[in-house]
Each structure stands twice: as C-alpha cells, then as structure tokens.
Amino acid sequence: MACRDTIGTNNQMRMETPTQVSRTEDSISLSTGPFYFGVDSATRADTVLQNNLTLFDWVTRNKMYPNYWGRYIGGEKNITHEELDFLHQKGCKVAFIYNGCVKNKMTLEQQGVIDGKNAAISAIELKVPENNVIFLEVNPMENVTDAYLKGFAESLIQEGYAPGFCANTDSHYDFDHQFSRGYQNNPEIFGQCLIWAVSPSIPEYYRTTDTHMVYPDTWTPFCPSGMTQNQIAIWQYGRECHPILDHSGNTTSFDISIIQDASILLNKLF
C-alpha cells in the first residue's frame, strides 16, 4: 500500500509523493499499535474540485495518503473501471460497498441470496478477483433480519467472495441485534463476515476541517455481542469531512476510517 504515515500522540506525519507509491502494506501507528487509514465517499475519487485538485488529492492534502478507498457498486453513484484504474495507479486499494438493495426488502433469506448474487455480478463486471470482500450497506433504520443477512453472506461465499456488512453497530439499531442472533445461530457463516462499523461517529470529526490535526486515541468501535472489538474490520469514526465544492458547484466530502489489524482485511481489498 501507499501509506507510510504515522498518526497518534506526538507522532509526526510523513507524506509520500506519487513517485514513491508502492503496494506494500504499511501501517499508521497509534499508541495502541498499528492502524491503517482509509476513506469512503459517494463522490468519485477522481472528481475535479473547484480548486483544481481531485478529491483524492484533497484527502492527501487534509489527512494523509489513504491505504484504501470505499466506493459503491450495484446501486447509485457506483465506481467505474476508470475510477478503479485511477485509484490503483495511486497505489490505493478499493473497499466495495454494495448499495443495490431495495429499501424495506431486507427481511427474507431468499432476497438476501438474490442481493448477494447481484453484488457478485457487480464485482465480476469490474473484474474483481475472488476472495475480495464486498460490504453490504445497511441503513440504520432498515428493518433487516438475521435470515436476510445469512442469505446475503451465503450467496457471496458461494460466488467466491468474502461477505461484509457496513452498518451502524450501536445496539439501539436493529443490525446489532440481528447480526448477533445470526452469529449465535450460524457461527460458521456469520464468523466469515467482516464488519465495517460506522459507529460511534466521534462528534469532533463530523464535517471537520482539521482532520490532519486530530485522531482517535483508542480503537473503540461499537461491536455486536458474540464478537470482540478486535474483530471489527473497519471503524468509520468521522463523517462528511472537509466539505468542498467540485468543479460543477456540487458539495462533496469524505468519511474517514481506520483498520486496526491488516491480517483481517487488507488482503481482501482489491
């Protein structure tokens, strides 16, 4: 990977130029150990902004070089072949988030199977190799069931991909309860699922304009019961950071995340 930056108390950041980019997995060090920085966005990484930087360049200017970039497949605002090539040329891996599900249709196991197959088809169209993870986006207010989650995960596994869920893991929302029940009843399936926790989102990082100056001190994502925090693959701790207008006058921003353990995830990103 491209990132050799370090973050944490009294740590000094070091940026790499594009000519120094390599695809080796290098860590971001916090006081608790190695962390890996990345982002996700609904906007293309190669979008040209009003200041003539791309969104990717805007991230590196305000934060650091990302190890991975989360982008949609299967629904709206999808990643394209051109954007995928752009990110790979930057030395950045891609975390795919499937957002093609129909709202209020995440209850039946068979629907989960269908959505899992559709997610796999979207990945195949992008020539994503097998064993890479595809995260299902679960809206916090969605009426989701463990049967649906099981169907989605099993379907992706059968298609050769690793299943994941990008969701609010706060126990006040349904995903936490349903995933925990699925994990208890079907550990062989749910134990293969990777979790991208979008909670807690730390208030200081909401629409912040100084992410280059502040970082979380510890790894504290919310976690479904039956798992431990160390099993969470990605923690999104900041939302809509560094908002800016693009060249067409549309507002864009990025979310910021970290990976604690590269062995859990980085080899499953394309």
Coordinates of C-alpha atoms in Angstrom, one line a residue:
M1 CA 0.0 0.0 0.0
A2 CA 0.9 3.6 -0.4
C3 CA 0.7 4.9 3.2
R4 CA 3.8 5.2 5.4
D5 CA 2.3 8.0 7.5
T6 CA 2.1 7.7 11.3
I7 CA -0.5 9.2 13.5
G8 CA -1.0 9.5 17.2
T9 CA 0.1 11.5 20.2
N10 CA 3.3 13.3 19.4
N11 CA 3.8 11.4 16.2
Q12 CA 5.0 13.2 13.1
M13 CA 3.2 12.6 9.7
R14 CA 5.2 11.8 6.6
M15 CA 3.7 12.0 3.1
E16 CA 4.7 10.0 0.1
T17 CA 4.7 11.5 -3.3
P18 CA 3.1 9.5 -6.2
T19 CA 6.5 8.5 -7.4
Q20 CA 7.2 6.8 -4.1
V21 CA 3.9 4.8 -4.0
S22 CA 4.3 1.1 -3.6
R23 CA 1.7 -1.7 -2.9
T24 CA 3.2 -2.9 0.3
E25 CA 1.0 -2.8 3.5
D26 CA 2.4 -0.1 5.7
S27 CA 0.9 0.9 9.0
I28 CA -0.2 4.0 10.8
S29 CA 1.0 3.8 14.3
L30 CA -1.2 4.9 17.2
S31 CA -0.2 4.5 20.8
T32 CA -2.2 1.2 20.9
G33 CA -0.5 -0.3 17.8
P34 CA -0.6 -0.3 14.0
F35 CA -3.6 1.3 12.3
Y36 CA -4.3 1.8 8.6
F37 CA -6.0 4.9 7.4
G38 CA -8.7 5.0 4.6
V39 CA -11.7 6.9 3.4
D40 CA -15.0 6.3 1.7
S41 CA -17.1 8.7 -0.4
A42 CA -20.2 8.8 -2.5
T43 CA -18.3 11.0 -5.0
R44 CA -15.7 9.7 -7.4
A45 CA -12.1 9.8 -6.1
D46 CA -11.0 11.4 -9.4
T47 CA -13.6 14.2 -9.3
V48 CA -12.1 17.6 -10.0
L49 CA -12.8 20.2 -7.3
Q50 CA -13.2 23.9 -7.5
N51 CA -9.5 24.3 -6.5
N52 CA -8.4 22.1 -9.4
L53 CA -7.4 19.2 -7.1
T54 CA -9.0 15.8 -7.4
L55 CA -10.9 14.5 -4.4
F56 CA -8.1 12.0 -3.8
D57 CA -5.6 14.9 -3.7
W58 CA -7.9 16.8 -1.3
V59 CA -7.8 13.8 1.0
T60 CA -4.0 13.6 1.0
R61 CA -3.7 17.4 1.5
N62 CA -6.0 17.4 4.5
K63 CA -5.3 14.0 6.0
M64 CA -2.7 11.6 4.6
Y65 CA -2.3 9.0 1.8
P66 CA -5.2 6.5 2.1
N67 CA -4.5 2.8 2.2
Y68 CA -8.0 2.1 0.9
W69 CA -11.0 3.9 -0.6
G70 CA -14.6 2.7 -0.1
R71 CA -16.8 3.1 -3.1
Y72 CA -20.3 1.9 -4.2
I73 CA -21.2 -0.9 -6.5
G74 CA -24.6 -2.2 -7.7
G75 CA -26.7 0.9 -7.0
E76 CA -26.3 4.6 -7.5
K77 CA -23.0 6.6 -7.6
N78 CA -21.1 3.5 -8.5
I79 CA -17.4 3.2 -9.1
T80 CA -16.3 2.8 -12.7
H81 CA -13.5 1.0 -14.5
E82 CA -11.8 4.4 -15.0
E83 CA -12.0 5.3 -11.3
L84 CA -10.8 1.9 -10.3
D85 CA -7.8 2.3 -12.5
F86 CA -7.2 5.8 -11.1
L87 CA -7.1 4.5 -7.5
H88 CA -4.9 1.6 -8.4
Q89 CA -2.5 3.9 -10.2
K90 CA -2.3 5.9 -6.9
G91 CA -1.4 2.8 -5.0
C92 CA -4.7 2.7 -3.2
K93 CA -6.9 -0.4 -2.7
V94 CA -10.6 -0.3 -3.0
A95 CA -13.3 -1.5 -0.5
F96 CA -16.5 -2.3 -2.4
I97 CA -19.8 -1.3 -0.7
Y98 CA -23.0 -2.8 -2.3
N99 CA -25.9 -0.4 -2.2
G100 CA -28.2 -2.0 -4.7
C101 CA -30.8 -3.4 -2.2
V102 CA -34.4 -2.3 -2.3
K103 CA -35.5 -0.3 0.7
N104 CA -37.6 -2.3 3.2
K105 CA -36.8 -5.6 1.3
M106 CA -34.1 -6.9 3.7
T107 CA -36.2 -9.4 5.6
L108 CA -36.4 -12.7 3.6
E109 CA -33.4 -15.1 3.3
Q110 CA -34.2 -15.6 -0.4
Q111 CA -34.0 -11.9 -1.0
G112 CA -30.6 -11.9 0.7
V113 CA -29.5 -14.6 -1.7
I114 CA -30.6 -12.6 -4.7
D115 CA -28.9 -9.4 -3.5
G116 CA -25.7 -11.4 -2.8
K117 CA -25.7 -12.8 -6.3
N118 CA -26.3 -9.3 -7.7
A119 CA -23.4 -7.9 -5.6
A120 CA -21.1 -10.7 -7.0
I121 CA -22.2 -9.9 -10.6
S122 CA -21.3 -6.2 -10.0
A123 CA -17.9 -7.2 -8.8
I124 CA -17.3 -9.6 -11.7
E125 CA -18.2 -6.8 -14.1
L126 CA -15.4 -4.8 -12.5
K127 CA -13.1 -7.8 -12.8
V128 CA -12.7 -8.0 -9.0
P129 CA -10.8 -11.3 -8.2
E130 CA -12.4 -13.9 -5.9
N131 CA -11.8 -13.7 -2.1
N132 CA -12.2 -10.0 -2.1
V133 CA -14.7 -8.6 0.4
I134 CA -18.0 -6.9 -0.6
F135 CA -19.7 -5.0 2.1
L136 CA -23.5 -4.7 2.1
E137 CA -24.6 -1.2 3.2
V138 CA -27.3 -1.5 5.9
N139 CA -29.2 1.7 6.7
P140 CA -29.5 2.2 10.5
M141 CA -33.3 2.5 10.1
E142 CA -33.7 -0.5 7.9
N143 CA -35.9 -3.4 9.0
V144 CA -33.2 -6.1 8.5
T145 CA -33.4 -9.7 9.7
D146 CA -30.7 -12.3 10.5
A147 CA -32.2 -14.5 7.8
Y148 CA -31.6 -11.9 5.2
L149 CA -28.1 -11.3 6.4
K150 CA -27.4 -15.1 6.3
G151 CA -28.8 -15.3 2.7
F152 CA -26.6 -12.5 1.5
A153 CA -23.5 -13.9 3.2
E154 CA -24.0 -17.5 2.0
S155 CA -24.7 -16.3 -1.5
L156 CA -21.5 -14.2 -1.7
I157 CA -19.4 -17.1 -0.2
Q158 CA -20.8 -19.5 -2.9
E159 CA -19.8 -16.9 -5.6
G160 CA -16.3 -16.9 -4.2
Y161 CA -16.3 -13.5 -2.4
A162 CA -16.0 -12.6 1.2
P163 CA -19.1 -11.1 2.8
G164 CA -19.1 -8.0 4.9
F165 CA -21.6 -5.5 6.4
C166 CA -21.2 -1.7 6.5
A167 CA -23.6 -0.8 9.3
N168 CA -24.3 1.2 12.5
T169 CA -23.4 -1.3 15.2
D170 CA -25.0 0.7 18.0
S171 CA -27.3 -1.6 20.0
H172 CA -30.1 1.0 19.6
Y173 CA -30.4 -0.1 15.9
D174 CA -31.7 -3.4 14.5
F175 CA -28.5 -4.5 12.8
D176 CA -26.7 -5.1 16.1
H177 CA -29.4 -7.4 17.4
Q178 CA -30.0 -9.3 14.1
F179 CA -26.3 -9.9 13.4
S180 CA -25.7 -11.0 17.0
R181 CA -28.6 -13.5 16.7
G182 CA -27.2 -14.8 13.3
Y183 CA -23.7 -15.1 14.8
Q184 CA -25.1 -17.2 17.7
N185 CA -27.2 -19.5 15.5
N186 CA -24.9 -19.8 12.4
P187 CA -21.3 -19.1 13.6
E188 CA -19.9 -20.9 10.6
I189 CA -21.5 -18.3 8.2
F190 CA -21.5 -15.2 10.3
G191 CA -18.0 -15.9 11.5
Q192 CA -16.8 -15.3 8.0
C193 CA -18.5 -11.8 7.8
L194 CA -16.4 -8.7 8.1
I195 CA -17.9 -5.7 9.9
W196 CA -17.4 -2.1 8.9
A197 CA -18.7 -0.2 11.9
V198 CA -20.0 3.3 11.3
S199 CA -20.5 4.0 15.0
P200 CA -19.6 5.7 17.1
S201 CA -19.0 8.6 14.9
I202 CA -17.0 11.0 17.1
P203 CA -18.5 14.5 17.2
E204 CA -15.2 16.2 16.7
Y205 CA -14.9 14.5 13.3
Y206 CA -18.3 15.4 11.9
R207 CA -17.8 17.9 9.0
T208 CA -14.4 18.8 10.5
T209 CA -11.9 20.9 8.5
D210 CA -8.9 19.9 10.6
T211 CA -8.6 16.1 10.4
H212 CA -4.9 16.5 9.8
M213 CA -4.6 17.7 13.4
V214 CA -6.8 15.3 15.4
Y215 CA -7.2 11.5 15.7
P216 CA -8.9 9.0 17.9
D217 CA -6.7 7.8 20.8
T218 CA -8.0 4.3 21.0
W219 CA -9.8 1.6 19.0
T220 CA -13.4 1.8 20.3
P221 CA -16.0 0.9 17.6
F222 CA -19.3 -0.4 18.8
C223 CA -19.4 -4.2 18.5
P224 CA -22.3 -6.7 18.2
S225 CA -22.5 -9.3 21.0
G226 CA -20.7 -12.5 20.3
M227 CA -17.8 -10.6 18.8
T228 CA -15.0 -8.6 20.3
Q229 CA -14.0 -5.1 19.3
N230 CA -10.7 -6.5 17.9
Q231 CA -12.8 -8.5 15.3
I232 CA -14.3 -5.3 13.8
A233 CA -12.6 -4.9 10.4
I234 CA -13.0 -1.1 9.8
W235 CA -14.2 1.7 12.1
Q236 CA -15.6 4.8 10.4
Y237 CA -15.0 7.5 13.1
G238 CA -15.5 10.7 11.0
R239 CA -18.2 11.7 8.6
E240 CA -18.5 14.3 5.8
C241 CA -15.0 15.7 6.5
H242 CA -13.6 18.7 4.6
P243 CA -16.7 19.6 2.6
I244 CA -15.8 21.5 -0.6
L245 CA -17.4 22.3 -4.0
D246 CA -16.4 20.4 -7.0
H247 CA -15.8 22.0 -10.4
S248 CA -19.5 21.9 -11.2
G249 CA -20.5 23.5 -7.9
N250 CA -21.7 20.4 -6.1
T251 CA -20.7 19.9 -2.5
T252 CA -18.6 16.8 -1.8
S253 CA -16.7 15.4 1.2
F254 CA -15.3 12.2 2.5
D255 CA -15.7 9.9 5.5
I256 CA -12.6 8.7 7.4
S257 CA -11.9 5.2 8.8
I258 CA -9.2 3.1 10.2
I259 CA -8.3 -0.6 10.2
Q260 CA -6.7 -2.0 13.3
D261 CA -5.5 -5.4 12.0
A262 CA -4.2 -5.7 8.5
S263 CA -4.4 -9.5 8.6
I264 CA -8.2 -9.3 9.0
L265 CA -8.8 -7.2 5.9
L266 CA -6.2 -5.6 3.7
N267 CA -5.5 -8.8 1.7
K268 CA -9.3 -8.9 0.9
L269 CA -9.3 -5.5 -0.7
F270 CA -8.7 -5.1 -4.4

